PDB file of C-alpha atoms in Angstrom:
ATOM      1  CA  MET A   1     -29.291 -11.681 -40.124  1.00 44.00           C
ATOM      2  CA  ASP A   2     -26.207 -10.285 -38.421  1.00 43.00           C
ATOM      3  CA  ALA A   3     -26.427 -12.650 -35.507  1.00 42.00           C
ATOM      4  CA  GLU A   4     -26.733 -15.571 -37.929  1.00 43.00           C
ATOM      5  CA  ALA A   5     -23.642 -14.289 -39.785  1.00 45.00           C
ATOM      6  CA  SER A   6     -21.309 -13.956 -37.041  1.00 44.00           C
ATOM      7  CA  PRO A   7     -20.550 -17.617 -36.152  1.00 44.00           C
ATOM      8  CA  PRO A   8     -19.088 -18.325 -39.627  1.00 49.00           C
ATOM      9  CA  ARG A   9     -16.760 -15.331 -39.145  1.00 50.00           C
ATOM     10  CA  SER A  10     -15.789 -16.418 -35.775  1.00 54.00           C
ATOM     11  CA  ILE A  11     -14.990 -19.978 -37.154  1.00 57.00           C
ATOM     12  CA  SER A  12     -12.999 -18.665 -39.868  1.00 56.00           C
ATOM     13  CA  SER A  13     -10.914 -16.339 -37.532  1.00 55.00           C
ATOM     14  CA  HIS A  14     -10.174 -19.377 -35.347  1.00 54.00           C
ATOM     15  CA  LEU A  15      -9.028 -21.234 -38.332  1.00 53.00           C
ATOM     16  CA  ARG A  16      -6.761 -18.599 -39.573  1.00 57.00           C
ATOM     17  CA  GLY A  17      -5.306 -18.284 -36.096  1.00 56.00           C
ATOM     18  CA  ALA A  18      -4.737 -21.936 -36.001  1.00 53.00           C
ATOM     19  CA  LEU A  19      -3.300 -21.990 -39.390  1.00 53.00           C
ATOM     20  CA  GLN A  20      -0.605 -18.989 -38.446  1.00 58.00           C
ATOM     21  CA  ALA A  21       0.341 -21.062 -35.290  1.00 52.00           C
ATOM     22  CA  CYS A  22       0.971 -24.229 -37.443  1.00 50.00           C
ATOM     23  CA  ARG A  23       3.169 -22.055 -39.623  1.00 54.00           C
ATOM     24  CA  SER A  24       5.033 -20.551 -36.713  1.00 48.00           C
ATOM     25  CA  VAL A  25       5.746 -24.112 -35.317  1.00 44.00           C
ATOM     26  CA  MET A  26       6.742 -25.556 -38.799  1.00 49.00           C
ATOM     27  CA  ALA A  27       9.228 -22.383 -39.140  1.00 49.00           C
ATOM     28  CA  HIS A  28      10.846 -23.105 -35.793  1.00 46.00           C
ATOM     29  CA  LEU A  29      11.170 -26.983 -36.291  1.00 45.00           C
ATOM     30  CA  PRO A  30      14.635 -26.736 -37.953  1.00 44.00           C
ATOM     31  CA  ARG A  31      15.975 -24.658 -35.232  1.00 42.00           C
ATOM     32  CA  LEU A  32      14.461 -26.876 -32.570  1.00 40.00           C
ATOM     33  CA  ALA A  33      15.795 -30.009 -34.262  1.00 40.00           C
ATOM     34  CA  LEU A  34      19.274 -28.207 -34.328  1.00 36.00           C
ATOM     35  CA  ASP A  35      18.918 -27.357 -30.687  1.00 41.00           C
ATOM     36  CA  VAL A  36      18.167 -30.953 -29.701  1.00 44.00           C
ATOM     37  CA  ALA A  37      20.886 -32.553 -31.752  1.00 43.00           C
ATOM     38  CA  LEU A  38      23.616 -29.712 -30.945  1.00 50.00           C
ATOM     39  CA  PRO A  39      22.688 -28.264 -27.789  1.00 59.00           C
ATOM     40  CA  THR A  40      24.238 -24.750 -26.852  1.00 77.00           C
ATOM     41  CA  LEU A  41      27.201 -25.045 -24.742  1.00 82.00           C
ATOM     42  CA  CYS A  42      28.533 -22.321 -22.248  1.00 87.00           C
ATOM     43  CA  VAL A  43      31.519 -20.824 -23.957  1.00 84.00           C
ATOM     44  CA  SER A  44      33.457 -20.846 -20.800  1.00 82.00           C
ATOM     45  CA  CYS A  45      32.708 -24.069 -18.941  1.00 85.00           C
ATOM     46  CA  ARG A  46      31.208 -26.164 -21.908  1.00 81.00           C
ATOM     47  CA  GLU A  47      28.135 -27.072 -19.953  1.00 85.00           C
ATOM     48  CA  PRO A  48      24.724 -27.383 -21.839  1.00 85.00           C
ATOM     49  CA  VAL A  49      23.077 -23.852 -21.590  1.00 82.00           C
ATOM     50  CA  ASP A  50      19.602 -22.446 -22.312  1.00 75.00           C
ATOM     51  CA  GLY A  51      20.404 -18.959 -23.610  1.00 69.00           C
ATOM     52  CA  GLU A  52      23.142 -16.810 -25.228  1.00 69.00           C
ATOM     53  CA  GLY A  53      26.193 -18.836 -24.591  1.00 73.00           C
ATOM     54  CA  VAL A  54      26.905 -18.332 -20.939  1.00 83.00           C
ATOM     55  CA  CYS A  55      25.547 -20.455 -18.132  1.00 87.00           C
ATOM     56  CA  ALA A  56      24.408 -18.988 -14.675  1.00 86.00           C
ATOM     57  CA  ALA A  57      27.659 -19.868 -12.730  1.00 88.00           C
ATOM     58  CA  CYS A  58      29.905 -18.408 -15.482  1.00 87.00           C
ATOM     59  CA  TRP A  59      27.811 -15.186 -15.678  1.00 87.00           C
ATOM     60  CA  ALA A  60      28.023 -14.679 -11.861  1.00 89.00           C
ATOM     61  CA  ARG A  61      31.900 -14.921 -12.256  1.00 91.00           C
ATOM     62  CA  LEU A  62      32.072 -12.116 -14.573  1.00 94.00           C
ATOM     63  CA  SER A  63      33.330  -8.963 -12.835  1.00 95.00           C
ATOM     64  CA  PHE A  64      30.984  -6.329 -14.001  1.00 96.00           C
ATOM     65  CA  ILE A  65      32.416  -2.819 -13.299  1.00 97.00           C
ATOM     66  CA  GLU A  66      30.332  -0.579 -11.223  1.00 95.00           C
ATOM     67  CA  ARG A  67      30.710   2.857  -9.544  1.00 94.00           C
ATOM     68  CA  PRO A  68      33.007   4.199  -8.121  1.00 95.00           C
ATOM     69  CA  TYR A  69      35.351   4.294 -10.925  1.00 96.00           C
ATOM     70  CA  CYS A  70      37.609   7.052 -12.544  1.00 96.00           C
ATOM     71  CA  PRO A  71      35.307   9.353 -14.290  1.00 96.00           C
ATOM     72  CA  ARG A  72      37.871   9.913 -17.209  1.00 96.00           C
ATOM     73  CA  LEU A  73      38.979   6.360 -17.815  1.00 96.00           C
ATOM     74  CA  GLY A  74      36.297   4.113 -16.125  1.00 96.00           C
ATOM     75  CA  ILE A  75      38.874   2.238 -14.160  1.00 96.00           C
ATOM     76  CA  PRO A  76      37.168   1.059 -10.963  1.00 95.00           C
ATOM     77  CA  PHE A  77      38.399   2.223  -7.528  1.00 95.00           C
ATOM     78  CA  VAL A  78      38.833   0.061  -4.603  1.00 91.00           C
ATOM     79  CA  TYR A  79      36.854   2.575  -2.309  1.00 91.00           C
ATOM     80  CA  ASP A  80      35.050   5.797  -3.129  1.00 92.00           C
ATOM     81  CA  PRO A  81      37.636   8.671  -3.109  1.00 91.00           C
ATOM     82  CA  GLY A  82      34.903  11.329  -3.556  1.00 87.00           C
ATOM     83  CA  PRO A  83      33.331  12.926  -6.626  1.00 82.00           C
ATOM     84  CA  ASP A  84      35.504  13.829  -9.762  1.00 86.00           C
ATOM     85  CA  MET A  85      38.582  12.201  -8.113  1.00 94.00           C
ATOM     86  CA  LEU A  86      40.865  11.016 -11.311  1.00 95.00           C
ATOM     87  CA  SER A  87      42.766   7.851 -11.404  1.00 94.00           C
ATOM     88  CA  MET A  88      46.677   8.015 -11.464  1.00 93.00           C
ATOM     89  CA  GLU A  89      46.547   6.779 -15.037  1.00 93.00           C
ATOM     90  CA  ALA A  90      44.079   9.528 -16.032  1.00 95.00           C
ATOM     91  CA  ILE A  91      46.318  12.298 -14.435  1.00 95.00           C
ATOM     92  CA  ALA A  92      49.854  10.962 -15.489  1.00 94.00           C
ATOM     93  CA  SER A  93      48.959   9.926 -19.025  1.00 92.00           C
ATOM     94  CA  PRO A  94      45.635  11.315 -20.428  1.00 95.00           C
ATOM     95  CA  PRO A  95      44.346   9.776 -23.702  1.00 96.00           C
ATOM     96  CA  ALA A  96      43.185  11.686 -26.926  1.00 97.00           C
ATOM     97  CA  TYR A  97      39.779  10.390 -25.978  1.00 98.00           C
ATOM     98  CA  GLN A  98      37.591  12.028 -23.286  1.00 97.00           C
ATOM     99  CA  ARG A  99      36.007   9.205 -21.391  1.00 98.00           C
ATOM    100  CA  ALA A 100      36.271   5.278 -21.564  1.00 98.00           C
ATOM    101  CA  ARG A 101      33.743   2.853 -19.995  1.00 98.00           C
ATOM    102  CA  ALA A 102      33.824  -0.908 -19.947  1.00 98.00           C
ATOM    103  CA  ALA A 103      31.233  -3.509 -18.981  1.00 98.00           C
ATOM    104  CA  VAL A 104      33.421  -6.045 -17.239  1.00 97.00           C
ATOM    105  CA  ARG A 105      37.159  -6.600 -16.220  1.00 97.00           C
ATOM    106  CA  TYR A 106      39.019  -8.583 -18.458  1.00 96.00           C
ATOM    107  CA  ASP A 107      39.383 -11.667 -16.342  1.00 94.00           C
ATOM    108  CA  ASP A 108      39.184 -15.597 -17.279  1.00 93.00           C
ATOM    109  CA  VAL A 109      35.571 -15.747 -18.400  1.00 94.00           C
ATOM    110  CA  ALA A 110      35.534 -12.333 -20.247  1.00 96.00           C
ATOM    111  CA  ARG A 111      38.764 -13.483 -22.212  1.00 95.00           C
ATOM    112  CA  THR A 112      37.080 -16.397 -23.210  1.00 94.00           C
ATOM    113  CA  LEU A 113      34.084 -14.580 -24.597  1.00 94.00           C
ATOM    114  CA  VAL A 114      36.147 -12.145 -26.315  1.00 95.00           C
ATOM    115  CA  HIS A 115      38.204 -14.827 -28.036  1.00 94.00           C
ATOM    116  CA  ALA A 116      35.165 -16.863 -28.933  1.00 93.00           C
ATOM    117  CA  LEU A 117      33.619 -13.888 -30.543  1.00 93.00           C
ATOM    118  CA  LYS A 118      36.892 -12.705 -32.295  1.00 91.00           C
ATOM    119  CA  TYR A 119      38.549 -15.926 -33.327  1.00 90.00           C
ATOM    120  CA  GLN A 120      35.754 -18.622 -33.253  1.00 89.00           C
ATOM    121  CA  ASP A 121      32.867 -17.249 -35.195  1.00 88.00           C
ATOM    122  CA  ARG A 122      30.635 -17.075 -32.044  1.00 89.00           C
ATOM    123  CA  THR A 123      28.772 -14.182 -33.217  1.00 90.00           C
ATOM    124  CA  ASP A 124      25.802 -15.560 -31.304  1.00 88.00           C
ATOM    125  CA  LEU A 125      27.516 -13.895 -28.162  1.00 92.00           C
ATOM    126  CA  ALA A 126      27.392 -10.203 -29.581  1.00 94.00           C
ATOM    127  CA  PRO A 127      23.877  -9.515 -28.517  1.00 93.00           C
ATOM    128  CA  ALA A 128      24.534 -10.356 -24.738  1.00 92.00           C
ATOM    129  CA  MET A 129      27.815  -8.602 -24.871  1.00 96.00           C
ATOM    130  CA  GLY A 130      26.547  -5.523 -26.682  1.00 97.00           C
ATOM    131  CA  ARG A 131      23.626  -5.257 -24.156  1.00 95.00           C
ATOM    132  CA  TRP A 132      25.814  -5.283 -21.346  1.00 96.00           C
ATOM    133  CA  MET A 133      27.946  -2.539 -22.988  1.00 98.00           C
ATOM    134  CA  ALA A 134      25.089  -0.409 -23.806  1.00 98.00           C
ATOM    135  CA  ARG A 135      24.204  -0.509 -20.107  1.00 97.00           C
ATOM    136  CA  ALA A 136      27.893   0.142 -18.970  1.00 98.00           C
ATOM    137  CA  GLY A 137      28.019   3.378 -21.464  1.00 98.00           C
ATOM    138  CA  GLY A 138      24.559   4.810 -20.951  1.00 98.00           C
ATOM    139  CA  GLU A 139      26.115   8.344 -20.110  1.00 97.00           C
ATOM    140  CA  LEU A 140      28.270   8.218 -23.167  1.00 98.00           C
ATOM    141  CA  LEU A 141      25.389   7.061 -25.458  1.00 98.00           C
ATOM    142  CA  ALA A 142      23.105   9.691 -24.291  1.00 98.00           C
ATOM    143  CA  GLU A 143      25.261  12.438 -25.539  1.00 97.00           C
ATOM    144  CA  ALA A 144      26.401  10.643 -28.717  1.00 98.00           C
ATOM    145  CA  ASP A 145      25.741  11.596 -32.240  1.00 98.00           C
ATOM    146  CA  MET A 146      27.486   8.484 -33.726  1.00 97.00           C
ATOM    147  CA  LEU A 147      29.057   4.857 -33.059  1.00 98.00           C
ATOM    148  CA  VAL A 148      32.289   3.935 -34.673  1.00 98.00           C
ATOM    149  CA  PRO A 149      33.644   0.500 -34.430  1.00 97.00           C
ATOM    150  CA  VAL A 150      37.509   0.081 -34.496  1.00 96.00           C
ATOM    151  CA  PRO A 151      38.169  -1.214 -38.039  1.00 94.00           C
ATOM    152  CA  LEU A 152      40.278  -4.080 -39.038  1.00 90.00           C
ATOM    153  CA  HIS A 153      42.848  -3.835 -41.892  1.00 84.00           C
ATOM    154  CA  TRP A 154      41.152  -5.425 -45.022  1.00 75.00           C
ATOM    155  CA  ARG A 155      43.472  -8.420 -45.109  1.00 79.00           C
ATOM    156  CA  ARG A 156      42.743  -9.204 -41.690  1.00 75.00           C
ATOM    157  CA  ALA A 157      38.844  -8.606 -42.111  1.00 71.00           C
ATOM    158  CA  TRP A 158      39.229 -10.925 -45.159  1.00 76.00           C
ATOM    159  CA  ARG A 159      40.681 -13.709 -43.027  1.00 79.00           C
ATOM    160  CA  ARG A 160      38.184 -13.344 -40.150  1.00 77.00           C
ATOM    161  CA  ARG A 161      35.191 -12.676 -42.588  1.00 80.00           C
ATOM    162  CA  TYR A 162      33.666 -10.049 -40.005  1.00 87.00           C
ATOM    163  CA  ASN A 163      34.694  -7.466 -37.576  1.00 93.00           C
ATOM    164  CA  GLN A 164      33.867  -8.363 -33.864  1.00 95.00           C
ATOM    165  CA  SER A 165      33.741  -4.564 -33.125  1.00 96.00           C
ATOM    166  CA  GLY A 166      31.252  -4.055 -36.018  1.00 96.00           C
ATOM    167  CA  ALA A 167      29.013  -6.692 -34.670  1.00 96.00           C
ATOM    168  CA  LEU A 168      28.841  -5.283 -31.327  1.00 98.00           C
ATOM    169  CA  ALA A 169      28.275  -1.878 -32.556  1.00 98.00           C
ATOM    170  CA  ARG A 170      25.150  -2.978 -34.297  1.00 97.00           C
ATOM    171  CA  ILE A 171      23.857  -4.426 -31.050  1.00 97.00           C
ATOM    172  CA  ILE A 172      24.572  -1.055 -29.202  1.00 98.00           C
ATOM    173  CA  GLU A 173      22.821   0.784 -32.001  1.00 98.00           C
ATOM    174  CA  ARG A 174      19.708  -1.121 -31.584  1.00 97.00           C
ATOM    175  CA  GLN A 175      19.824  -0.824 -27.941  1.00 97.00           C
ATOM    176  CA  SER A 176      20.545   3.046 -27.682  1.00 98.00           C
ATOM    177  CA  GLY A 177      19.348   4.334 -31.109  1.00 97.00           C
ATOM    178  CA  VAL A 178      22.594   5.924 -31.902  1.00 98.00           C
ATOM    179  CA  LYS A 179      23.525   5.206 -35.523  1.00 97.00           C
ATOM    180  CA  ALA A 180      26.513   3.106 -36.183  1.00 97.00           C
ATOM    181  CA  LYS A 181      28.983   4.046 -39.003  1.00 94.00           C
ATOM    182  CA  ALA A 182      31.344   1.371 -40.335  1.00 89.00           C
ATOM    183  CA  GLU A 183      33.863   2.083 -43.118  1.00 84.00           C
ATOM    184  CA  VAL A 184      34.205   5.799 -42.308  1.00 90.00           C
ATOM    185  CA  LEU A 185      37.478   5.223 -40.252  1.00 94.00           C
ATOM    186  CA  ARG A 186      39.929   2.891 -41.877  1.00 92.00           C
ATOM    187  CA  ARG A 187      42.936   1.083 -40.863  1.00 89.00           C
ATOM    188  CA  VAL A 188      45.296   2.217 -43.649  1.00 85.00           C
ATOM    189  CA  ARG A 189      48.197   0.229 -42.558  1.00 83.00           C
ATOM    190  CA  ALA A 190      48.478  -3.511 -41.354  1.00 74.00           C
ATOM    191  CA  THR A 191      49.930  -3.678 -37.938  1.00 75.00           C
ATOM    192  CA  GLU A 192      51.440  -6.381 -35.739  1.00 66.00           C
ATOM    193  CA  GLN A 193      49.340  -8.130 -33.158  1.00 70.00           C
ATOM    194  CA  GLN A 194      49.467  -5.983 -29.896  1.00 71.00           C
ATOM    195  CA  ILE A 195      49.755  -9.240 -27.897  1.00 70.00           C
ATOM    196  CA  GLY A 196      53.236  -9.275 -26.102  1.00 70.00           C
ATOM    197  CA  LEU A 197      54.208  -5.956 -26.999  1.00 71.00           C
ATOM    198  CA  SER A 198      54.832  -3.193 -24.242  1.00 71.00           C
ATOM    199  CA  ARG A 199      52.914  -0.093 -23.806  1.00 75.00           C
ATOM    200  CA  ALA A 200      55.458   1.998 -25.625  1.00 79.00           C
ATOM    201  CA  GLN A 201      55.779  -0.798 -28.660  1.00 78.00           C
ATOM    202  CA  ARG A 202      51.913  -0.750 -28.877  1.00 78.00           C
ATOM    203  CA  ALA A 203      51.695   2.892 -29.334  1.00 76.00           C
ATOM    204  CA  THR A 204      54.462   3.005 -31.922  1.00 78.00           C
ATOM    205  CA  ASN A 205      52.928  -0.184 -33.640  1.00 72.00           C
ATOM    206  CA  VAL A 206      49.441   1.621 -34.223  1.00 82.00           C
ATOM    207  CA  GLN A 207      50.857   5.229 -34.849  1.00 81.00           C
ATOM    208  CA  GLY A 208      49.595   6.556 -38.197  1.00 83.00           C
ATOM    209  CA  ALA A 209      47.613   3.325 -38.780  1.00 83.00           C
ATOM    210  CA  PHE A 210      44.084   4.843 -38.899  1.00 93.00           C
ATOM    211  CA  GLN A 211      42.584   7.349 -41.064  1.00 92.00           C
ATOM    212  CA  VAL A 212      39.261   9.028 -41.926  1.00 93.00           C
ATOM    213  CA  SER A 213      37.947   8.503 -45.462  1.00 83.00           C
ATOM    214  CA  PRO A 214      38.583  11.949 -47.126  1.00 85.00           C
ATOM    215  CA  ASP A 215      34.988  12.027 -48.608  1.00 87.00           C
ATOM    216  CA  ARG A 216      33.613  11.337 -45.001  1.00 86.00           C
ATOM    217  CA  GLN A 217      35.385  14.039 -42.942  1.00 88.00           C
ATOM    218  CA  ALA A 218      32.384  16.429 -43.026  1.00 89.00           C
ATOM    219  CA  ASP A 219      30.250  13.653 -41.348  1.00 89.00           C
ATOM    220  CA  PHE A 220      32.477  13.947 -38.248  1.00 91.00           C
ATOM    221  CA  GLN A 221      32.796  17.863 -37.870  1.00 93.00           C
ATOM    222  CA  GLY A 222      31.182  18.813 -34.460  1.00 96.00           C
ATOM    223  CA  ARG A 223      30.038  15.377 -33.868  1.00 96.00           C
ATOM    224  CA  ARG A 224      30.472  13.487 -30.482  1.00 98.00           C
ATOM    225  CA  ILE A 225      31.520  10.161 -31.368  1.00 98.00           C
ATOM    226  CA  VAL A 226      31.695   6.733 -29.432  1.00 98.00           C
ATOM    227  CA  LEU A 227      34.475   4.326 -30.360  1.00 98.00           C
ATOM    228  CA  ILE A 228      33.475   0.735 -30.012  1.00 98.00           C
ATOM    229  CA  ASP A 229      35.826  -2.098 -29.526  1.00 98.00           C
ATOM    230  CA  ASP A 230      36.013  -5.446 -27.482  1.00 97.00           C
ATOM    231  CA  VAL A 231      39.009  -5.041 -25.307  1.00 96.00           C
ATOM    232  CA  LEU A 232      40.801  -1.809 -23.672  1.00 96.00           C
ATOM    233  CA  THR A 233      44.464  -3.033 -22.754  1.00 92.00           C
ATOM    234  CA  SER A 234      46.806  -0.242 -22.971  1.00 91.00           C
ATOM    235  CA  GLY A 235      44.609   2.114 -24.883  1.00 93.00           C
ATOM    236  CA  ALA A 236      47.086   2.560 -27.762  1.00 93.00           C
ATOM    237  CA  THR A 237      44.668   1.492 -30.488  1.00 93.00           C
ATOM    238  CA  LEU A 238      41.680   3.527 -29.293  1.00 96.00           C
ATOM    239  CA  ASP A 239      43.910   6.432 -28.754  1.00 96.00           C
ATOM    240  CA  ALA A 240      45.376   6.379 -32.271  1.00 94.00           C
ATOM    241  CA  CYS A 241      41.548   6.037 -33.667  1.00 96.00           C
ATOM    242  CA  ALA A 242      40.532   8.873 -31.587  1.00 97.00           C
ATOM    243  CA  ARG A 243      43.537  11.112 -32.805  1.00 95.00           C
ATOM    244  CA  ALA A 244      42.296  10.395 -36.393  1.00 95.00           C
ATOM    245  CA  LEU A 245      38.737  11.389 -35.549  1.00 96.00           C
ATOM    246  CA  LEU A 246      39.709  14.461 -33.841  1.00 96.00           C
ATOM    247  CA  ARG A 247      41.891  15.495 -36.772  1.00 94.00           C
ATOM    248  CA  ALA A 248      38.653  15.184 -38.779  1.00 94.00           C
ATOM    249  CA  LYS A 249      37.193  17.758 -36.437  1.00 95.00           C
ATOM    250  CA  ALA A 250      35.236  15.730 -34.253  1.00 97.00           C
ATOM    251  CA  ALA A 251      33.819  17.645 -31.194  1.00 97.00           C
ATOM    252  CA  GLN A 252      34.646  14.792 -28.804  1.00 97.00           C
ATOM    253  CA  VAL A 253      35.510  11.083 -28.836  1.00 98.00           C
ATOM    254  CA  ASP A 254      34.572   8.456 -25.997  1.00 98.00           C
ATOM    255  CA  VAL A 255      35.251   4.894 -25.778  1.00 98.00           C
ATOM    256  CA  LEU A 256      33.067   2.086 -24.837  1.00 98.00           C
ATOM    257  CA  VAL A 257      34.314  -1.489 -24.782  1.00 98.00           C
ATOM    258  CA  PHE A 258      33.164  -4.852 -23.511  1.00 98.00           C
ATOM    259  CA  ALA A 259      36.162  -5.662 -21.283  1.00 98.00           C
ATOM    260  CA  ARG A 260      39.213  -3.735 -19.953  1.00 97.00           C
ATOM    261  CA  VAL A 261      42.386  -4.617 -18.259  1.00 95.00           C
ATOM    262  CA  VAL A 262      42.475  -3.619 -14.568  1.00 93.00           C
ATOM    263  CA  GLU A 263      45.958  -3.610 -13.205  1.00 82.00           C
ATOM    264  CA  SER A 264      46.051  -5.103  -9.507  1.00 68.00           C
ATOM    265  CA  ARG A 265      47.364  -2.646  -6.900  1.00 56.00           C
TER     266      ARG A 265
END
């Protein structure tokens, strides 16, 4: 009887599998039709690309930051000066945060990626950018208790509809397992755009602009925080955020960004 009953069960199993496969195909038909009608273009060179917004040629033009670099600020060295050698910037003007790491140099392709994510609603770029950041900041994330994205002022967030730093933090959270906490650090004062300001003007512009929510200060006490942002230029914004977190008794604040400006020597 068992031998006679097995063929119908096998047929039923195959039918269920075929039905599930059909459902999967039907579910993906709208996306397939959209991809055919509107193929994804490389955000940099505008050539059609099968992937996450960057073609192979432009990906090869990205300047990923690898060792040797300053152990404090992550600034790449032209040659290896030996272990624990700090950059001139780290010696002359150490920031409030302990360490900084970036995935790439802020060159033409990186700038295009950042601007597309930030101003052109290209949130589809966040997964690739976030994965590169998680790789670059592996040593920071291994010791971290919490990820905190740099916040936008509520008026700017309303105009933009999303925070690019928050989008990157969510990807890094999935990659690393370190929880991202948005809304615990607030931008309490609207600031001017930092573009075009000198280093001193940038620091003045963001002074006192960030604050930890009073009811969330206990969340930071004794914790190791990694600040998440898209670009590190002068470091003024991230320094102001780090000071606010340290005032809330965070044990240590590190910084992880997608791109950083590297001055030519």
